Coordinates of C-alpha atoms and ligand atoms in Angstrom, one line a residue:
X1 CA -11.2 -52.6 -8.7
X2 CA -13.8 -54.0 -6.4
X3 CA -16.7 -55.3 -8.4
X4 CA -20.1 -56.5 -7.1
X5 CA -22.2 -59.3 -9.0
X6 CA -25.7 -60.4 -8.7
X7 CA -28.3 -62.4 -10.4
X8 CA -32.0 -61.2 -10.2
X9 CA -35.4 -62.6 -11.5
X10 CA -36.3 -65.9 -12.5
X11 CA -33.1 -68.1 -12.7
X12 CA -32.0 -69.1 -16.2
X13 CA -29.3 -71.6 -17.6
X14 CA -26.2 -69.7 -18.3
X15 CA -26.2 -67.4 -15.3
X16 CA -23.1 -69.2 -13.8
X17 CA -21.3 -68.9 -17.1
X18 CA -21.6 -65.2 -16.9
X19 CA -20.3 -65.1 -13.3
X20 CA -17.5 -67.4 -14.1
X21 CA -16.3 -65.4 -17.2
X22 CA -16.6 -62.0 -15.7
X23 CA -14.6 -63.1 -12.4
X24 CA -12.0 -65.0 -14.4
X25 CA -11.2 -62.0 -16.6
X26 CA -11.5 -59.5 -13.8
X27 CA -9.0 -61.3 -11.6
X28 CA -6.5 -62.6 -14.3
X29 CA -6.6 -59.5 -16.6
X30 CA -7.5 -56.6 -14.4
X31 CA -6.5 -57.7 -10.9
X32 CA -10.0 -57.2 -9.6
X33 CA -11.7 -58.5 -6.4
X34 CA -15.4 -59.7 -6.5
X35 CA -18.2 -59.6 -4.1
X36 CA -21.2 -61.6 -4.8
X37 CA -24.6 -60.6 -3.5
X38 CA -26.9 -63.4 -2.4
X39 CA -30.4 -63.7 -4.0
X40 CA -30.4 -60.7 -6.3
X41 CA -31.4 -57.2 -4.8
X42 CA -32.5 -58.8 -1.6
X43 CA -28.7 -59.5 -1.1
X44 CA -27.9 -55.9 -1.7
X45 CA -30.8 -54.7 0.5
X46 CA -29.8 -57.0 3.3
X47 CA -26.0 -56.9 2.7
X48 CA -25.6 -60.7 2.5
X49 CA -22.4 -61.3 0.4
X50 CA -20.0 -63.9 -0.7
X51 CA -16.6 -63.5 -2.1
X52 CA -16.2 -64.6 -5.6
X53 CA -12.8 -66.3 -6.4
X54 CA -11.2 -68.2 -9.2
X55 CA -11.7 -71.2 -7.0
X56 CA -15.5 -70.6 -6.3
X57 CA -16.2 -70.2 -10.0
X58 CA -14.1 -72.9 -11.3
X59 CA -16.2 -75.4 -13.3
X60 CA -19.6 -73.6 -12.7
X61 CA -20.0 -73.0 -16.5
X62 CA -21.7 -76.5 -16.8
X63 CA -24.2 -75.9 -14.1
X64 CA -27.9 -74.6 -14.3
X65 CA -29.4 -72.3 -11.6
X66 CA -27.1 -69.7 -10.1
X67 CA -24.4 -70.1 -7.4
X68 CA -25.5 -66.6 -6.2
X69 CA -29.2 -67.7 -6.0
X70 CA -31.8 -65.2 -7.1
X71 CA -35.1 -63.5 -6.0
X72 CA -37.8 -61.3 -7.5
X73 CA -37.3 -58.6 -4.7
X74 CA -38.3 -55.2 -5.9
X75 CA -36.5 -52.9 -3.7
X76 CA -38.2 -49.9 -5.2
X77 CA -41.4 -51.1 -3.6
X78 CA -39.6 -51.1 -0.3
X79 CA -39.5 -47.8 1.7
X80 CA -35.8 -46.5 1.4
X81 CA -34.9 -49.6 -0.4
X82 CA -33.0 -47.9 -3.1
X83 CA -31.1 -45.7 -0.6
X84 CA -30.3 -48.9 1.6
X85 CA -29.0 -50.7 -1.6
X86 CA -27.0 -47.7 -2.7
X87 CA -25.4 -47.4 0.9
X88 CA -24.6 -51.1 1.1
X89 CA -22.7 -50.9 -2.2
X90 CA -20.7 -48.0 -0.8
X91 CA -20.2 -49.9 2.5
X92 CA -18.7 -52.9 0.5
X93 CA -16.4 -50.3 -1.2
X94 CA -17.4 -51.3 -4.7
X95 CA -16.2 -49.6 -7.8
X96 CA -18.9 -51.1 -9.9
X97 CA -21.9 -53.3 -9.9
X98 CA -22.7 -56.0 -12.6
X99 CA -26.3 -56.9 -12.6
X100 CA -27.4 -59.9 -14.5
X101 CA -31.1 -60.1 -15.1
X102 CA -34.2 -59.3 -17.2
X103 CA -36.2 -56.1 -17.5
X104 CA -37.3 -56.2 -13.9
X105 CA -33.8 -56.5 -12.5
X106 CA -32.5 -53.9 -15.0
X107 CA -35.1 -51.5 -14.0
X108 CA -33.6 -51.4 -10.5
X109 CA -29.9 -51.3 -11.9
X110 CA -31.3 -48.2 -13.9
X111 CA -32.7 -46.5 -10.9
X112 CA -29.5 -47.1 -8.7
X113 CA -27.4 -45.8 -11.7
X114 CA -29.5 -42.6 -11.6
X115 CA -28.9 -42.6 -7.9
X116 CA -25.1 -42.5 -8.7
X117 CA -24.2 -46.2 -8.5
X118 CA -21.7 -47.2 -11.1
X119 CA -23.6 -50.2 -12.6
X120 CA -23.6 -52.2 -16.0
X121 CA -26.2 -54.9 -16.9
X122 CA -26.1 -58.4 -18.7
X123 CA -29.5 -59.6 -20.1
X124 CA -31.0 -62.8 -18.9
X125 CA -34.3 -64.5 -19.7
X126 CA -35.4 -67.7 -21.1
X127 CA -38.4 -65.7 -22.7
X128 CA -36.1 -63.8 -25.0
X129 CA -38.1 -60.8 -24.7
X130 CA -35.6 -58.1 -23.7
X131 CA -35.5 -55.2 -25.9
X132 CA -32.3 -54.2 -27.9
X133 CA -30.5 -57.6 -28.0
X134 CA -31.0 -60.3 -30.5
X135 CA -30.8 -63.3 -28.0
X136 CA -30.8 -63.6 -24.3
X137 CA -28.8 -66.6 -22.8
X138 CA -31.2 -69.3 -21.5
X139 CA -33.4 -69.1 -24.4
X140 CA -31.7 -71.7 -26.4
X141 CA -31.7 -74.1 -23.4
X142 CA -35.5 -73.6 -22.8
X143 CA -36.1 -74.1 -26.4
X144 CA -34.1 -77.4 -26.6
X145 CA -36.0 -78.8 -23.5
X146 CA -39.4 -77.8 -24.8
X147 CA -38.6 -79.3 -28.3
X148 CA -37.4 -82.5 -26.7
X149 CA -40.7 -82.6 -24.7
X150 CA -43.0 -81.9 -27.9
X151 CA -40.9 -84.7 -29.7
X152 CA -42.0 -87.1 -27.0
X153 CA -45.7 -85.9 -26.9
X154 CA -45.9 -86.8 -30.6
X155 CA -45.6 -90.5 -29.9
X156 CA -48.0 -90.9 -26.9
X157 CA -50.6 -88.7 -28.7
X158 CA -50.3 -90.8 -31.9
X159 CA -50.5 -94.0 -29.9
X160 CA -53.8 -92.8 -28.4
X161 CA -55.3 -90.8 -31.2
X162 CA -55.3 -87.8 -29.1
X163 CA -54.8 -84.3 -29.3
X164 CA -52.3 -83.0 -26.8
X165 CA -52.0 -79.3 -25.9
X166 CA -48.5 -78.4 -24.5
X167 CA -48.1 -75.1 -22.7
X168 CA -44.7 -73.5 -22.6
X169 CA -43.2 -70.3 -20.7
X170 CA -42.5 -66.9 -22.3
X171 CA -45.0 -64.6 -20.5
X172 CA -46.2 -62.0 -23.0
X173 CA -43.8 -63.2 -25.7
X174 CA -44.2 -66.2 -28.0
X175 CA -40.5 -66.9 -28.7
X176 CA -40.3 -70.2 -27.0
X177 CA -43.7 -71.4 -28.3
X178 CA -42.8 -70.4 -31.8
X179 CA -39.3 -71.7 -31.9
X180 CA -40.0 -74.9 -30.1
X181 CA -43.4 -75.4 -31.8
X182 CA -41.9 -75.1 -35.3
X183 CA -38.8 -77.2 -34.4
X184 CA -41.1 -79.8 -32.6
X185 CA -43.4 -80.0 -35.7
X186 CA -46.4 -78.9 -33.8
X187 CA -49.6 -78.9 -35.8
X188 CA -50.8 -75.6 -34.4
X189 CA -48.7 -73.0 -32.4
X190 CA -50.3 -70.2 -30.5
X191 CA -48.5 -67.0 -29.3
X192 CA -49.7 -64.1 -27.3
X193 CA -49.1 -61.8 -30.2
X194 CA -52.1 -63.3 -32.1
X195 CA -55.4 -63.9 -30.5
X196 CA -56.5 -67.5 -30.5
X197 CA -59.3 -68.4 -33.0
X198 CA -60.7 -71.6 -31.7
X199 CA -62.7 -72.4 -34.8
X200 CA -59.5 -72.2 -36.8
X201 CA -57.6 -74.3 -34.3
X202 CA -60.1 -77.0 -34.7
X203 CA -60.3 -76.7 -38.4
X204 CA -56.4 -77.3 -38.5
X205 CA -56.8 -80.3 -36.1
X206 CA -59.6 -81.7 -38.4
X207 CA -57.5 -81.3 -41.4
X208 CA -54.8 -83.3 -39.9
X209 CA -57.3 -85.9 -38.9
X210 CA -58.6 -86.0 -42.3
X211 CA -55.2 -86.3 -43.9
X212 CA -54.0 -89.4 -42.3
X213 CA -52.7 -88.2 -38.8
X214 CA -55.4 -89.2 -36.3
X215 CA -53.5 -87.1 -33.6
X216 CA -52.6 -83.4 -33.0
X217 CA -50.0 -81.5 -31.0
X218 CA -50.9 -77.8 -30.2
X219 CA -48.0 -75.7 -28.5
X220 CA -49.3 -72.7 -26.7
X221 CA -47.4 -69.8 -25.0
X222 CA -48.4 -69.3 -21.4
X223 CA -49.4 -65.8 -22.1
X224 CA -51.7 -66.3 -25.2
X225 CA -55.0 -65.0 -24.6
X226 CA -58.0 -67.4 -24.0
X227 CA -60.7 -67.4 -26.7
X228 CA -63.0 -66.4 -23.8
X229 CA -60.7 -63.3 -23.3
X230 CA -57.7 -62.5 -20.9
X231 CA -54.8 -64.7 -19.8
X232 CA -55.1 -67.8 -17.7
X233 CA -53.6 -66.8 -14.2
X234 CA -53.2 -68.5 -11.0
X235 CA -56.0 -67.0 -8.8
X236 CA -55.0 -63.5 -9.8
X237 CA -51.5 -63.8 -8.1
X238 CA -48.8 -61.2 -9.1
X239 CA -45.2 -60.9 -8.4
X240 CA -43.6 -57.9 -6.6
X241 CA -43.0 -56.4 -10.2
X242 CA -46.8 -56.6 -10.9
X243 CA -46.6 -59.6 -13.3
X244 CA -49.6 -62.0 -13.0
X245 CA -48.6 -65.7 -12.4
X246 CA -49.5 -67.4 -15.8
X247 CA -50.5 -70.8 -15.9
X248 CA -53.5 -72.9 -17.2
X249 CA -54.0 -71.8 -20.9
X250 CA -53.4 -75.4 -22.2
X251 CA -55.9 -77.0 -19.8
X252 CA -58.5 -74.4 -20.8
X253 CA -57.7 -75.0 -24.5
X254 CA -57.7 -78.7 -24.2
X255 CA -61.2 -78.6 -22.7
X256 CA -62.4 -76.3 -25.5
X257 CA -60.9 -78.4 -28.2
X258 CA -62.4 -81.6 -26.9
X259 CA -65.8 -80.1 -26.7
X260 CA -65.8 -78.6 -30.2
X261 CA -64.1 -81.4 -32.1
X262 CA -64.9 -84.6 -30.1
X263 CA -61.2 -85.6 -30.2
X264 CA -59.9 -86.9 -26.8
X265 CA -57.7 -84.2 -25.7
X266 CA -55.0 -83.8 -22.8
X267 CA -53.0 -81.0 -21.8
X268 CA -49.3 -80.8 -20.4
X269 CA -47.7 -77.7 -18.8
X270 CA -43.9 -77.9 -19.2
X271 CA -43.4 -75.2 -16.5
X272 CA -40.2 -74.8 -14.8
X273 CA -38.5 -77.8 -16.4
X274 CA -37.7 -75.4 -19.1
X275 CA -35.6 -73.3 -16.8
X276 CA -33.8 -76.0 -15.0
X277 CA -30.8 -78.1 -15.6
X278 CA -27.6 -77.5 -17.5
X279 CA -27.2 -75.0 -20.2
X280 CA -26.7 -75.9 -24.0
X281 CA -23.2 -75.2 -25.5
X282 CA -24.7 -72.2 -27.3
X283 CA -26.0 -70.6 -24.0
X284 CA -22.6 -71.3 -22.4
X285 CA -20.7 -69.5 -25.1
X286 CA -23.1 -66.6 -25.2
X287 CA -23.2 -66.2 -21.5
X288 CA -19.4 -66.3 -21.3
X289 CA -19.1 -63.6 -24.0
X290 CA -21.6 -61.4 -22.1
X291 CA -19.6 -61.9 -18.9
X292 CA -16.4 -61.1 -20.6
X293 CA -18.0 -57.9 -22.1
X294 CA -19.5 -56.8 -19.0
X295 CA -16.1 -56.6 -17.0
X296 CA -14.6 -54.8 -20.1
X297 CA -17.6 -52.2 -19.9
X298 CA -16.6 -51.6 -16.1
X299 CA -13.0 -51.1 -16.9
X300 CA -13.9 -48.7 -19.6
X301 CA -16.1 -46.8 -17.3
X302 CA -19.0 -47.3 -19.5
X303 CA -21.7 -47.4 -16.9
X304 CA -25.5 -47.4 -17.5
X305 CA -25.1 -49.8 -20.2
X306 CA -26.4 -53.4 -21.0
X307 CA -24.3 -55.9 -23.2
X308 CA -26.1 -57.1 -26.0
X309 CA -25.7 -59.4 -29.0
X310 CA -26.3 -57.8 -32.4
X311 CA -26.0 -60.4 -35.2
X312 CA -22.9 -62.1 -34.2
X313 CA -21.3 -59.2 -32.3
X314 CA -21.4 -58.3 -28.6
X315 CA -22.1 -54.7 -28.3
X316 CA -23.9 -52.6 -25.7
X317 CA -26.8 -50.1 -25.3
X318 CA -28.3 -48.0 -22.7
X319 CA -30.0 -50.1 -20.0
X320 CA -32.9 -47.4 -20.2
X321 CA -33.5 -48.4 -23.8
X322 CA -33.6 -52.2 -23.0
X323 CA -36.3 -51.6 -20.5
X324 CA -38.4 -49.2 -22.4
X325 CA -40.5 -52.0 -24.1
X326 CA -40.6 -55.7 -24.4
X327 CA -39.5 -57.5 -27.6
X328 CA -42.3 -59.7 -28.9
X329 CA -42.8 -61.8 -31.9
X330 CA -42.9 -59.5 -35.0
X331 CA -44.7 -60.1 -38.2
X332 CA -41.7 -61.6 -40.0
X333 CA -41.6 -64.4 -37.4
X334 CA -45.4 -64.9 -37.4
X335 CA -45.1 -65.4 -41.1
X336 CA -43.4 -68.6 -40.5
X337 CA -46.5 -70.1 -38.8
X338 CA -48.7 -68.8 -41.7
X339 CA -46.3 -70.2 -44.3
X340 CA -46.3 -73.7 -42.7
X341 CA -50.1 -73.9 -42.1
X342 CA -52.4 -75.7 -44.7
X343 CA -55.2 -73.7 -46.2
X344 CA -58.4 -74.6 -44.2
Ligands
F6P1 O1 -39.4 -64.5 -16.9 C1 -39.2 -66.0 -16.9 C2 -40.3 -66.8 -16.6 O2 -39.8 -68.2 -16.6 C3 -41.7 -66.6 -17.3 O3 -41.5 -67.4 -18.6 C4 -42.7 -67.2 -16.3 O4 -43.9 -66.7 -16.5 C5 -42.1 -66.8 -15.1 O5 -40.8 -66.7 -15.2 C6 -42.4 -67.6 -13.9 O6 -42.0 -67.2 -12.7 P1 -41.7 -67.8 -11.3 O7 -40.5 -68.7 -11.4 O8 -41.6 -66.8 -10.4 O9 -42.8 -68.7 -11.3

């Protein structure tokens, strides 16, 4: 078979592991040929391709980013975009397309499938918010990077008797904040799923202060709603899928905390460091399993499906189900924060 591959949306540690695994199994076990589209859907739209061979994927499992590069191109917003993509897929004589991406990328995969393109999806996002899978690759790496950063913030905050507010990614889901915040022993963890109660935050920091720790670490998800209402965004900028560019909640919160408590407060935004660099062993393994499962789906002719992790098993679900809603932090996980908090 001739199989196309692309990586779309924000990059994510583990993308190369998916590509490598699909190409290796495809060539070695099925005798496939692979065509990589450059920069996600933009490559399909503009027909910019690169052959993917055993040589070109050799050793890429260790690398962050994506050898195919990526973009947030939304072909559905471009007149005739979907039709052009379908035509280019046909022109490349592809029997199948594997799209590696989050909900935005998969919404385009789904639209193309409805237009007759034989496609399968692989879930990718450091935010871990794709519906229908227990874990997306990239999340573990992002959490490890954030946890290490939070560990480092403890010592500098303690040395200066300061509060430090640390902003992490995650868009409208608090998975990174919750996991890295708990693992990094933050004194306060704030997620988009629960409105920020500034009085309560300050009481927790004061409790800490009165019980021997003259410093405080607050971890806040970029999408958490400000006490004044709404999310902190960069001048109202939105991407081609309509998502606001989130940034600034930590700075706003730091100012409010300092004003209310009198504690010297700083903020730090970990930003894209969470997406960069080499993937953890867990993400390399999960991404490899996804890549192998995706090429198997192609050969079973099981199109329109997304490979997912359920418990320890790799399974698949309809792409339409995965993009129907976001997976946010539920009550059982919020209870972890509640369980760790002192009564103030
Ligand atoms: O969806 C992944 C993500 O990293 C979000 O956590 C973040 O809000 C967004 O991408 C940042 O996007 P960009 O790289 O386009 O600034």
